[in-house]
mmCIF file of C-alpha atoms in Angstrom:
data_model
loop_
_atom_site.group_PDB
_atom_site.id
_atom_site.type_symbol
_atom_site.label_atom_id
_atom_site.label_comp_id
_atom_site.label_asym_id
_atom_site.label_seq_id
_atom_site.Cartn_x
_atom_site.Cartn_y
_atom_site.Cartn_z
ATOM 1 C CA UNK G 1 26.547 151.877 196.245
ATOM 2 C CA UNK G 2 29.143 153.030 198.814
ATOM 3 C CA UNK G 3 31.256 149.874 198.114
ATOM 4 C CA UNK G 4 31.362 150.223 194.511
ATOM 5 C CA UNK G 5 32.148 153.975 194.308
ATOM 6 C CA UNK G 6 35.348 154.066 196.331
ATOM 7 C CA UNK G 7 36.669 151.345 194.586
ATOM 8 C CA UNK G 8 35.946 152.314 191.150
ATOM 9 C CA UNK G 9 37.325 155.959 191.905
ATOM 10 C CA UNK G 10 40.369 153.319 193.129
ATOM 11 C CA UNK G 11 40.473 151.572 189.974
ATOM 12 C CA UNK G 12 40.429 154.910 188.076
ATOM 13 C CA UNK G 13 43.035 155.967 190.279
ATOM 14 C CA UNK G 14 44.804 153.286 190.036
ATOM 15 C CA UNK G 15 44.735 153.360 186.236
ATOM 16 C CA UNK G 16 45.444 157.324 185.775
ATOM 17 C CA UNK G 17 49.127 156.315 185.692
ATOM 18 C CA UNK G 18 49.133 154.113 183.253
ATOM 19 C CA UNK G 19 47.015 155.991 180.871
ATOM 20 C CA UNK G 20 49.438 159.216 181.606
ATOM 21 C CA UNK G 21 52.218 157.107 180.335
ATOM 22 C CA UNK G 22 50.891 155.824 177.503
ATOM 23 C CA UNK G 23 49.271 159.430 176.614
ATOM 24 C CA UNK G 24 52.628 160.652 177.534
ATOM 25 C CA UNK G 25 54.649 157.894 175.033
ATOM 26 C CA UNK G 26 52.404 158.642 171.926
ATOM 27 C CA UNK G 27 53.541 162.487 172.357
ATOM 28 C CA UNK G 28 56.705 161.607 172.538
ATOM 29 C CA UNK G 29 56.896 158.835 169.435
ATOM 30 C CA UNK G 30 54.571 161.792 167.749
ATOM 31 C CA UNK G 31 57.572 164.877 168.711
ATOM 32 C CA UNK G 32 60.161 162.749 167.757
ATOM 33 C CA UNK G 33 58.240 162.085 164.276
ATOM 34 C CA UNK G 34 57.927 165.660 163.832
ATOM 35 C CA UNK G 35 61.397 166.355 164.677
ATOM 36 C CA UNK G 36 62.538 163.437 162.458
ATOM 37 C CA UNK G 37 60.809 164.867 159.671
ATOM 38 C CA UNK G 38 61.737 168.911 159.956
ATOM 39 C CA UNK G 39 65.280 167.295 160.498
ATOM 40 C CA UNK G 40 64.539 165.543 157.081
ATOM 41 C CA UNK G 41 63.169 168.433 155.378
ATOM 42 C CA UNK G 42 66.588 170.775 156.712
ATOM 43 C CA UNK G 43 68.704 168.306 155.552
ATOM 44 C CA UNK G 44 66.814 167.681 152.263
ATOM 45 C CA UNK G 45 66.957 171.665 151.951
ATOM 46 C CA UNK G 46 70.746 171.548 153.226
ATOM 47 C CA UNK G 47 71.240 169.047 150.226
ATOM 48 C CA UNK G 48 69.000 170.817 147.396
ATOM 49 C CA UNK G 49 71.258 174.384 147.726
ATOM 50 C CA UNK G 50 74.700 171.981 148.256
ATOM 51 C CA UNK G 51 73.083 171.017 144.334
ATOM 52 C CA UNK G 52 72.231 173.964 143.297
ATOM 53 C CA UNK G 53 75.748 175.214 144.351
ATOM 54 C CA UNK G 54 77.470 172.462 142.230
ATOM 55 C CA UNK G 55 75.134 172.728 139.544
ATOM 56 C CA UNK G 56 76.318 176.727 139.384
ATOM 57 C CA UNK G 57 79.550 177.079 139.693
ATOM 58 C CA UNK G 58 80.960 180.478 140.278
ATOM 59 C CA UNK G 59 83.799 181.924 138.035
ATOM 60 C CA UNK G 60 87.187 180.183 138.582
ATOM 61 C CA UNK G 61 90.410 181.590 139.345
ATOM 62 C CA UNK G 62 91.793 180.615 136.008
ATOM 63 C CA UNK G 63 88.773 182.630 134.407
ATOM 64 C CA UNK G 64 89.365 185.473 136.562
ATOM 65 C CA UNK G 65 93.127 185.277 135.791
ATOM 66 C CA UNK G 66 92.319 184.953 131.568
ATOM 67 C CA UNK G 67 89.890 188.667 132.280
ATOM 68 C CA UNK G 68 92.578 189.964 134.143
ATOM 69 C CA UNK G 69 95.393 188.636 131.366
ATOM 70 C CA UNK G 70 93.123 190.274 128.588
ATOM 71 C CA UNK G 71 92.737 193.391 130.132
ATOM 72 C CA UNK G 72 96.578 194.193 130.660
ATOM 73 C CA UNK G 73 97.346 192.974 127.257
ATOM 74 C CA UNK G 74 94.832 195.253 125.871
ATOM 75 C CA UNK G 75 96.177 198.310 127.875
ATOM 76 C CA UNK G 76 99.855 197.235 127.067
ATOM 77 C CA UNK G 77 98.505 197.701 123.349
ATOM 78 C CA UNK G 78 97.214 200.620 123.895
ATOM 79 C CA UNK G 79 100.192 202.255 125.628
ATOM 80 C CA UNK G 80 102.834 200.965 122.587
ATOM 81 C CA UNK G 81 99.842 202.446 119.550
ATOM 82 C CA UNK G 82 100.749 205.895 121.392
ATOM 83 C CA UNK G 83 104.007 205.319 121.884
ATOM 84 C CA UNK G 84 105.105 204.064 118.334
ATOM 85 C CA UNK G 85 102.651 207.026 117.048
ATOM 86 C CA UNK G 86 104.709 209.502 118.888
ATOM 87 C CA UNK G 87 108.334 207.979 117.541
ATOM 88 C CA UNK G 88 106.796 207.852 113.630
ATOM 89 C CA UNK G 89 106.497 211.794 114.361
ATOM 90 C CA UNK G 90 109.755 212.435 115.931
ATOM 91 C CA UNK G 91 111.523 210.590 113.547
ATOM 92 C CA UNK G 92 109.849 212.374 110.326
ATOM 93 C CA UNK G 93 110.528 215.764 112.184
ATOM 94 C CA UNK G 94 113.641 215.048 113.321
ATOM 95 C CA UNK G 95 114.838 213.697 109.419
ATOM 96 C CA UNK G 96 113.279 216.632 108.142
ATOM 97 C CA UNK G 97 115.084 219.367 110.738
ATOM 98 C CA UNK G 98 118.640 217.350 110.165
ATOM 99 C CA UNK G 99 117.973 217.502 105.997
ATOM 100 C CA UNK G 100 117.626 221.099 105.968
ATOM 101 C CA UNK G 101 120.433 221.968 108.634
ATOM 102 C CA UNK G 102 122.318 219.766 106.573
ATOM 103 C CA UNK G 103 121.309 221.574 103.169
ATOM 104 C CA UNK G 104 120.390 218.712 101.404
ATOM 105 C CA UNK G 105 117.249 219.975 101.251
ATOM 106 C CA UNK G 106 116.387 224.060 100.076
ATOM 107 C CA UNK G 107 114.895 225.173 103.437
ATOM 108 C CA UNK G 108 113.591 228.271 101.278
ATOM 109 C CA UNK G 109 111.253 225.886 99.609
ATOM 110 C CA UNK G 110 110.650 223.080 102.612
ATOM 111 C CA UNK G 111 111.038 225.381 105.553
ATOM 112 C CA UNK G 112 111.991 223.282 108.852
ATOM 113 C CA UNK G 113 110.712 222.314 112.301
ATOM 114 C CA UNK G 114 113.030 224.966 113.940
ATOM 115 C CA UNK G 115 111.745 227.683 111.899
ATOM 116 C CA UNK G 116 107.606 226.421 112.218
ATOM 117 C CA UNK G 117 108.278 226.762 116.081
ATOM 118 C CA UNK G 118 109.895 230.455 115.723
ATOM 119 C CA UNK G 119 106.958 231.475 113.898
ATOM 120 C CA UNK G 120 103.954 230.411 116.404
ATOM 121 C CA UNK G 121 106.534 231.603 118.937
ATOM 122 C CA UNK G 122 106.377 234.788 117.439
ATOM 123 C CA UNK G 123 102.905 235.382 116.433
ATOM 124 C CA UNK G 124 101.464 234.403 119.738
ATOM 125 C CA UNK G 125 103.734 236.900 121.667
ATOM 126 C CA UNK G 126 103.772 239.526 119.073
ATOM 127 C CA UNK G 127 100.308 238.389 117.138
ATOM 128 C CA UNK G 128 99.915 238.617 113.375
ATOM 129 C CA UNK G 129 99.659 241.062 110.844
ATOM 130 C CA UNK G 130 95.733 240.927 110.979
ATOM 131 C CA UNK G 131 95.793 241.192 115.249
ATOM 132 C CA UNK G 132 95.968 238.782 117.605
ATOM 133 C CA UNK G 133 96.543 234.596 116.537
ATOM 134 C CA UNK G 134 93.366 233.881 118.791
ATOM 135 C CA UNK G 135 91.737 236.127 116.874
ATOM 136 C CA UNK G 136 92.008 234.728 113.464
ATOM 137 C CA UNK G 137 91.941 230.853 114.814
ATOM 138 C CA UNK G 138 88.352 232.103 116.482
ATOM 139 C CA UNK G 139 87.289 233.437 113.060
ATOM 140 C CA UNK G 140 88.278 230.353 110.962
ATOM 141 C CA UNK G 141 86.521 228.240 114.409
ATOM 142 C CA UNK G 142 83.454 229.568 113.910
ATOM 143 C CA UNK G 143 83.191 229.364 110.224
ATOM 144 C CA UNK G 144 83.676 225.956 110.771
ATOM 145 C CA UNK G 145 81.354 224.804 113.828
ATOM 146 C CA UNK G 146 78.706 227.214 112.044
ATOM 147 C CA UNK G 147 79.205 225.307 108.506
ATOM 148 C CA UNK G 148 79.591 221.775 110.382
ATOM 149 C CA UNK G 149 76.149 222.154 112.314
ATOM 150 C CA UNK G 150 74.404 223.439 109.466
ATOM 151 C CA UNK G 151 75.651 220.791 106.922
ATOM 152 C CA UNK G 152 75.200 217.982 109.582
ATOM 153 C CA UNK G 153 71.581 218.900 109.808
ATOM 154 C CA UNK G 154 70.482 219.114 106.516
ATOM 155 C CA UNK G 155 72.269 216.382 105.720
ATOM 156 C CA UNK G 156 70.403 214.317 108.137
ATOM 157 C CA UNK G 157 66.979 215.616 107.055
ATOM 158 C CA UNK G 158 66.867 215.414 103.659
ATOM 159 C CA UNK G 159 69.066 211.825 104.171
ATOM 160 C CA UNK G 160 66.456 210.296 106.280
ATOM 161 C CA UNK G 161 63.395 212.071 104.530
ATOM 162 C CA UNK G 162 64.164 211.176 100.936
ATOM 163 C CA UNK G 163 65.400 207.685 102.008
ATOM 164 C CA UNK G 164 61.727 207.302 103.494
ATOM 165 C CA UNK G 165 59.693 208.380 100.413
ATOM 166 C CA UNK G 166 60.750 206.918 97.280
ATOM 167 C CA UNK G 167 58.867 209.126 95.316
ATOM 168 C CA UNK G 168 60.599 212.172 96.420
ATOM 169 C CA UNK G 169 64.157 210.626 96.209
ATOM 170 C CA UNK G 170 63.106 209.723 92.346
ATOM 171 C CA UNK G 171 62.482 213.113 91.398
ATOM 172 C CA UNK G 172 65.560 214.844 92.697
ATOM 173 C CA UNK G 173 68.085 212.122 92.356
ATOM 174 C CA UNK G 174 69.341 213.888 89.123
ATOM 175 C CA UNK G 175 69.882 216.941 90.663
ATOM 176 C CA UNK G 176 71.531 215.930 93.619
ATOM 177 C CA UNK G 177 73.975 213.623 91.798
ATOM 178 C CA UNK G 178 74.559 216.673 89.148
ATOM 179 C CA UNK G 179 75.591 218.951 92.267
ATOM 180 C CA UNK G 180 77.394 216.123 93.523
ATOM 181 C CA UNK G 181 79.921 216.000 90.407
ATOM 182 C CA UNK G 182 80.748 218.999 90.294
ATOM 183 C CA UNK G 183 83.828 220.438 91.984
ATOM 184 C CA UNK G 184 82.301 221.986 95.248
ATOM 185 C CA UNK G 185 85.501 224.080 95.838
ATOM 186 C CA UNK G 186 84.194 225.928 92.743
ATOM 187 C CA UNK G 187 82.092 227.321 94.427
ATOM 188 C CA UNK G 188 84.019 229.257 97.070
ATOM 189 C CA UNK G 189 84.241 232.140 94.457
ATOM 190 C CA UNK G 190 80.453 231.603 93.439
ATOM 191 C CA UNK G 191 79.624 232.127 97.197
ATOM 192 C CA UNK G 192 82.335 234.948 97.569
ATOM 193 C CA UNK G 193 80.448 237.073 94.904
ATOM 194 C CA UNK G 194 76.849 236.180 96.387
ATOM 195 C CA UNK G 195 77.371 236.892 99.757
ATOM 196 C CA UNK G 196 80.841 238.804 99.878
ATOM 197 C CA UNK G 197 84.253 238.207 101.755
ATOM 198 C CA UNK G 198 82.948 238.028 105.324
ATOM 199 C CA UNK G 199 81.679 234.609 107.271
ATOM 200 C CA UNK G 200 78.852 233.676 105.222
ATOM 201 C CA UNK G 201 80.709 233.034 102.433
ATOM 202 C CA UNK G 202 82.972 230.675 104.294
ATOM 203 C CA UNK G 203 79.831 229.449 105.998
ATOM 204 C CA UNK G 204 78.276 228.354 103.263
ATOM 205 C CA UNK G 205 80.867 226.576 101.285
ATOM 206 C CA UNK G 206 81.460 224.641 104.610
ATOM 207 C CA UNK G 207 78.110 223.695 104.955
ATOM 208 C CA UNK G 208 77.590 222.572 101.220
ATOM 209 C CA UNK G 209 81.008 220.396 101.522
ATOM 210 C CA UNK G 210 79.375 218.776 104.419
ATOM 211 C CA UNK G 211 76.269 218.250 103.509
ATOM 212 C CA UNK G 212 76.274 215.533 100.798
ATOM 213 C CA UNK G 213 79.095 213.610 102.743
ATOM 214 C CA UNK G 214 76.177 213.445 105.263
ATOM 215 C CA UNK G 215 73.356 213.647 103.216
ATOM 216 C CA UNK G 216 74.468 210.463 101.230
ATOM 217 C CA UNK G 217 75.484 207.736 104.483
ATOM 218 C CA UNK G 218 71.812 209.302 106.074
ATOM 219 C CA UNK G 219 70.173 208.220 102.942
ATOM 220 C CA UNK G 220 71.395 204.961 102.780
ATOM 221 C CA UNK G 221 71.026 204.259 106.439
ATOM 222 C CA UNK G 222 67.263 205.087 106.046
ATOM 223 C CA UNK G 223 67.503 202.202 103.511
ATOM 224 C CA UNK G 224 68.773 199.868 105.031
ATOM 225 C CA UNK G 225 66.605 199.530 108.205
ATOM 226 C CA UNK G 226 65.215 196.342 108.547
ATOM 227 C CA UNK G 227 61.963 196.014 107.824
ATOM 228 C CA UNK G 228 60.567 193.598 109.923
ATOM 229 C CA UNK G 229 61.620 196.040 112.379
ATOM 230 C CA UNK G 230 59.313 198.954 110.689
ATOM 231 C CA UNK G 231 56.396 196.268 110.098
ATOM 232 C CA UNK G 232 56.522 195.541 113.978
ATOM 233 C CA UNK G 233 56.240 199.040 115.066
ATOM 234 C CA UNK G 234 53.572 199.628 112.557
ATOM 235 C CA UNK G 235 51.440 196.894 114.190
ATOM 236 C CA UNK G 236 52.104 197.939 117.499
ATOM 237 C CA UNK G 237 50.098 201.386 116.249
ATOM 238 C CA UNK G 238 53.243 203.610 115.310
ATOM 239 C CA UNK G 239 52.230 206.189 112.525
ATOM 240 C CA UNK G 240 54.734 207.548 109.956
ATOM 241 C CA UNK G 241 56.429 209.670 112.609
ATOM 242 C CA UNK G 242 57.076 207.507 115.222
ATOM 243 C CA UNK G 243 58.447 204.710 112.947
ATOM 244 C CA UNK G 244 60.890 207.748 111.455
ATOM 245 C CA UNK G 245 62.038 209.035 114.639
ATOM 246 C CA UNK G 246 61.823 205.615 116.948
ATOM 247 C CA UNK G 247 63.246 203.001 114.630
ATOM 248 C CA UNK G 248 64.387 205.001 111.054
ATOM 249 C CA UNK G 249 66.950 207.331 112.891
ATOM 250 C CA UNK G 250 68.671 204.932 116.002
ATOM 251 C CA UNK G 251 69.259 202.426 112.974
ATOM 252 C CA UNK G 252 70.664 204.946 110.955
ATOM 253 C CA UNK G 253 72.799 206.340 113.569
ATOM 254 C CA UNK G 254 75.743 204.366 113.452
ATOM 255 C CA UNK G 255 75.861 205.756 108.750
ATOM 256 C CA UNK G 256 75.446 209.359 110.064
ATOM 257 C CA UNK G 257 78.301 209.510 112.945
ATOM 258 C CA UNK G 258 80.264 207.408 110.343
ATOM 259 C CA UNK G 259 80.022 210.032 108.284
ATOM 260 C CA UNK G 260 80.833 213.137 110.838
ATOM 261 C CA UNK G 261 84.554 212.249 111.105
ATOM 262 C CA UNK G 262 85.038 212.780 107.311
ATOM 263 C CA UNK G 263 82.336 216.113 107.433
ATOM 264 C CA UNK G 264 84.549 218.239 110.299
ATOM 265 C CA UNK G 265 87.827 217.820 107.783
ATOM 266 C CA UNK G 266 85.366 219.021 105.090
ATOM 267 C CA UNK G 267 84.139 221.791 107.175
ATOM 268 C CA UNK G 268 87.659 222.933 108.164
ATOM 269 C CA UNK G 269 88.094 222.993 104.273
ATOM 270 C CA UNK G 270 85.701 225.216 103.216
ATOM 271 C CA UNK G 271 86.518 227.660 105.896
ATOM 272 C CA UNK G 272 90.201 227.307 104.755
ATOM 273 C CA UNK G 273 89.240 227.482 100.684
ATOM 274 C CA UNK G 274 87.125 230.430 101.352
ATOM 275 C CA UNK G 275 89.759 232.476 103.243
ATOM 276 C CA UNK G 276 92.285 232.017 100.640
ATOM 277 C CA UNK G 277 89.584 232.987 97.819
ATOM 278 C CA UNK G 278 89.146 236.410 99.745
ATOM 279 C CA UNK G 279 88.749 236.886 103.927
ATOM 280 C CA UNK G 280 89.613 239.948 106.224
ATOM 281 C CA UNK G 281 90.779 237.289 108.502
ATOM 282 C CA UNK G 282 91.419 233.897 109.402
ATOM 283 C CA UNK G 283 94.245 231.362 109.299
ATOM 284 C CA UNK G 284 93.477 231.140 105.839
ATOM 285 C CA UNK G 285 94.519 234.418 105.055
ATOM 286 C CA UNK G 286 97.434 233.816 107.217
ATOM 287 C CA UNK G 287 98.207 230.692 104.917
ATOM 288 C CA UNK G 288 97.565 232.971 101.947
ATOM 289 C CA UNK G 289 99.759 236.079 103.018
ATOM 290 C CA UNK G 290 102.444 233.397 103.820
ATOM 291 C CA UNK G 291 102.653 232.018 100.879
ATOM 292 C CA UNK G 292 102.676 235.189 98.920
ATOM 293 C CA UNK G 293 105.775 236.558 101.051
ATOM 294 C CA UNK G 294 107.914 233.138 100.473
ATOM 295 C CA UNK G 295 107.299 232.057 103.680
ATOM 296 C CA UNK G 296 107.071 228.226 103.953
ATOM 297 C CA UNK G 297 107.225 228.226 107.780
ATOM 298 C CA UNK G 298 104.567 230.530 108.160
ATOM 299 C CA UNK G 299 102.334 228.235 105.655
ATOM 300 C CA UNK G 300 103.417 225.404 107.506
ATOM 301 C CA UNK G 301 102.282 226.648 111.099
ATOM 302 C CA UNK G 302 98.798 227.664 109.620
ATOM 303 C CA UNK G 303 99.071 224.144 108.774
ATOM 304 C CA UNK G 304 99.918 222.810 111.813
ATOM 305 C CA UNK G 305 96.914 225.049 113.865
ATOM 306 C CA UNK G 306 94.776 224.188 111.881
ATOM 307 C CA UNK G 307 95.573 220.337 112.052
ATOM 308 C CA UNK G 308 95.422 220.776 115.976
ATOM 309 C CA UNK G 309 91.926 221.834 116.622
ATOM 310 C CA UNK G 310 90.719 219.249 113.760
ATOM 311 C CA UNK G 311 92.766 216.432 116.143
ATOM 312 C CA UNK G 312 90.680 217.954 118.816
ATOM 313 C CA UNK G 313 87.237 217.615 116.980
ATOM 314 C CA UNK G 314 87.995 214.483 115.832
ATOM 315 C CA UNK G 315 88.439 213.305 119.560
ATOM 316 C CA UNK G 316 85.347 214.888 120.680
ATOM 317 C CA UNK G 317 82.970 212.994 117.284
ATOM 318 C CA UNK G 318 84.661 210.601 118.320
ATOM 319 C CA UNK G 319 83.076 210.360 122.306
ATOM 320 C CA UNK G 320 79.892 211.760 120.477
ATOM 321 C CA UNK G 321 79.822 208.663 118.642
ATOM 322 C CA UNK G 322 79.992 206.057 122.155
ATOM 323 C CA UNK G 323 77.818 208.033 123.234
ATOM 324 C CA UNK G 324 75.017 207.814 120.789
ATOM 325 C CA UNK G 325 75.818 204.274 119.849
ATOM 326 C CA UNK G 326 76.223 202.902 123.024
ATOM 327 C CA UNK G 327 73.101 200.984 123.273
ATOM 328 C CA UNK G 328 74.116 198.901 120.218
ATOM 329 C CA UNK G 329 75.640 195.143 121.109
ATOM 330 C CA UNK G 330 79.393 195.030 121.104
ATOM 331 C CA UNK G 331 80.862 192.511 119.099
ATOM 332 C CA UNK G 332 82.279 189.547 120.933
ATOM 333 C CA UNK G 333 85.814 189.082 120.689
ATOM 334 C CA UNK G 334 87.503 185.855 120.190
ATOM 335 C CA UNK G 335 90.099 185.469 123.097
ATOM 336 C CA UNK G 336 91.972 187.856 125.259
ATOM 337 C CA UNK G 337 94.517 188.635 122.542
ATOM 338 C CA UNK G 338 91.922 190.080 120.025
#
């Protein structure tokens, strides 16, 4: 018994070391596996974005160079549109100033540029003979914004209402297209017995000259919605109303502010027709007094005031229009000179 125990606790001894070695070379073999294979896995990862990388190439230079090539030559445009617009104008005034120095022209009839520019000198330090030029350009302003607006909105909701119901736009198509015919300027002197020679009478010929110009693009555009469009939102659960107002209107935006760049110049012509029919003020009556005294450069800068605040509204319908059809897709142009 003694015998055999110290010699077995020998031969275990003895064979401790070689088992530690062995246990000791299958962790390594099993660490350098495992290291092997995450080394595998880094480099297959390592490899995979490398493809990915080549697969997606980002934009080249010459791409970058083409946007940047496009972009000046569409600015360089841009710059020689103003600058021949401004040389067209100098050139027609400065023809018609050296005509009627020269006298091939009558200046009594024509007037000239000189003479325009002597008269707004004078009336805004001096004024008019109704009071103060601000005065009478406010006066023919608001007979305009207050005959825009309201034209403009009936316009749109009888446009978009009897292009929605069929029945409604058969019954009073006669009517509309008998109004229609007839000369709407007519009606300055209707509206100047009705309702007298203050605003409204201005007001209201402004707003009827608008409103079919409007009424007649909102119309159509209510037309010509697509009508998968409507049949979508109708199975989706939209009622009557939110089919008008979510899918009827946005696709006839782009008719209607079409249609407000021609409506301001009829605006500004009512309040203008309905001043010279009869008016306590306004640059109307300034145009009208003008005329009446022989004055072609006084007509003339009536003219030319009122041509600068409709160049101003134009530019702000304009913005008005990016910025209620900017959602719509812009049409793709075909290379950088386009």
């Amino acid at each position: 018994m003694n015998v055999h125990g110290p010699r077995s606790t020998a031969d275990t001894a003895d064979a401790d070391p070689d088992t530690t070695s062995t246990a000791e070379g299958a962790t390594g073999d099993a660490v350098e596996e495992v290291t092997d294979g995450a080394s595998g896995e880094a480099t297959g990862d390592a490899a995979g974005d490398a493809a990915d990388r080549t697969a997606r190439p980002e934009p080249s230079k010459s791409e970058a160079r083409t946007g940047s090539t496009a972009r000046r030559q569409r600015l360089r445009r841009h710059v020689l549109v103003n600058l021949t617009r401004v040389l067209v104008l100098a050139l027609f005034v400065g023809l018609w100033q050296w005509l009627a120095s020269a006298g091939t022209i009558d200046r009594f009839y024509t007037g000239e540029p000189s003479g325009i520019c002597s008269k707004l000198w004078d009336w805004v330090r001096h004024g008019t003979s109704q009071g103060s030029l601000w005065d009478q350009v406010w006066v023919t302003l608001q007979e305009t914004l207050m005959g825009f607006g309201i034209g403009v909105t009936l316009g749109v909701v009888f446009g978009i209402l009897l292009g929605r119901l069929r029945f409604l736009a058969d019954v009073f198509a006669p009517y509309i297209k008998t109004l229609n015919s007839i000369p709407r300027i007519l009606l300055g002197s209707v509206f100047a017995i009705w309702f007298g020679l203050g605003i409204s009478s201005k007001v209201t010929l402004s707003a009827v000259l608008v409103f079919f110009g409007v009424f007649f693009n909102a119309f159509q555009g209510a037309r010509e919605v697509d009508r998968n469009l409507i049949a979508n939102a109708r199975i989706l659960g939209a009622g009557n109303a939110k089919v008008t107002l979510q899918v009827v209107v946005p696709s006839a935006l782009s008719w209607i502010t079409t249609s407000l760049h021609v409506a301001f110049g009829f605006a500004v012509t009512g309040a203008i027709v309905g001043e010279l029919l009869g008016a306590q003020q306004g640059l109307g009556l300034l145009i009208f007094q003008a005329q009446a005294n022989f004055d072609p450069d006084g007509v003339y800068a009536g003219l030319v005031i009122t041509a600068a605040f409709a160049l101003a509204a134009e530019g702000l319908i304009t913005l008005l229009e990016r910025r209620l059809l900017r959602w719509q897709p812009r049409p793709q142009r075909s290379g950088a000179g386009a």
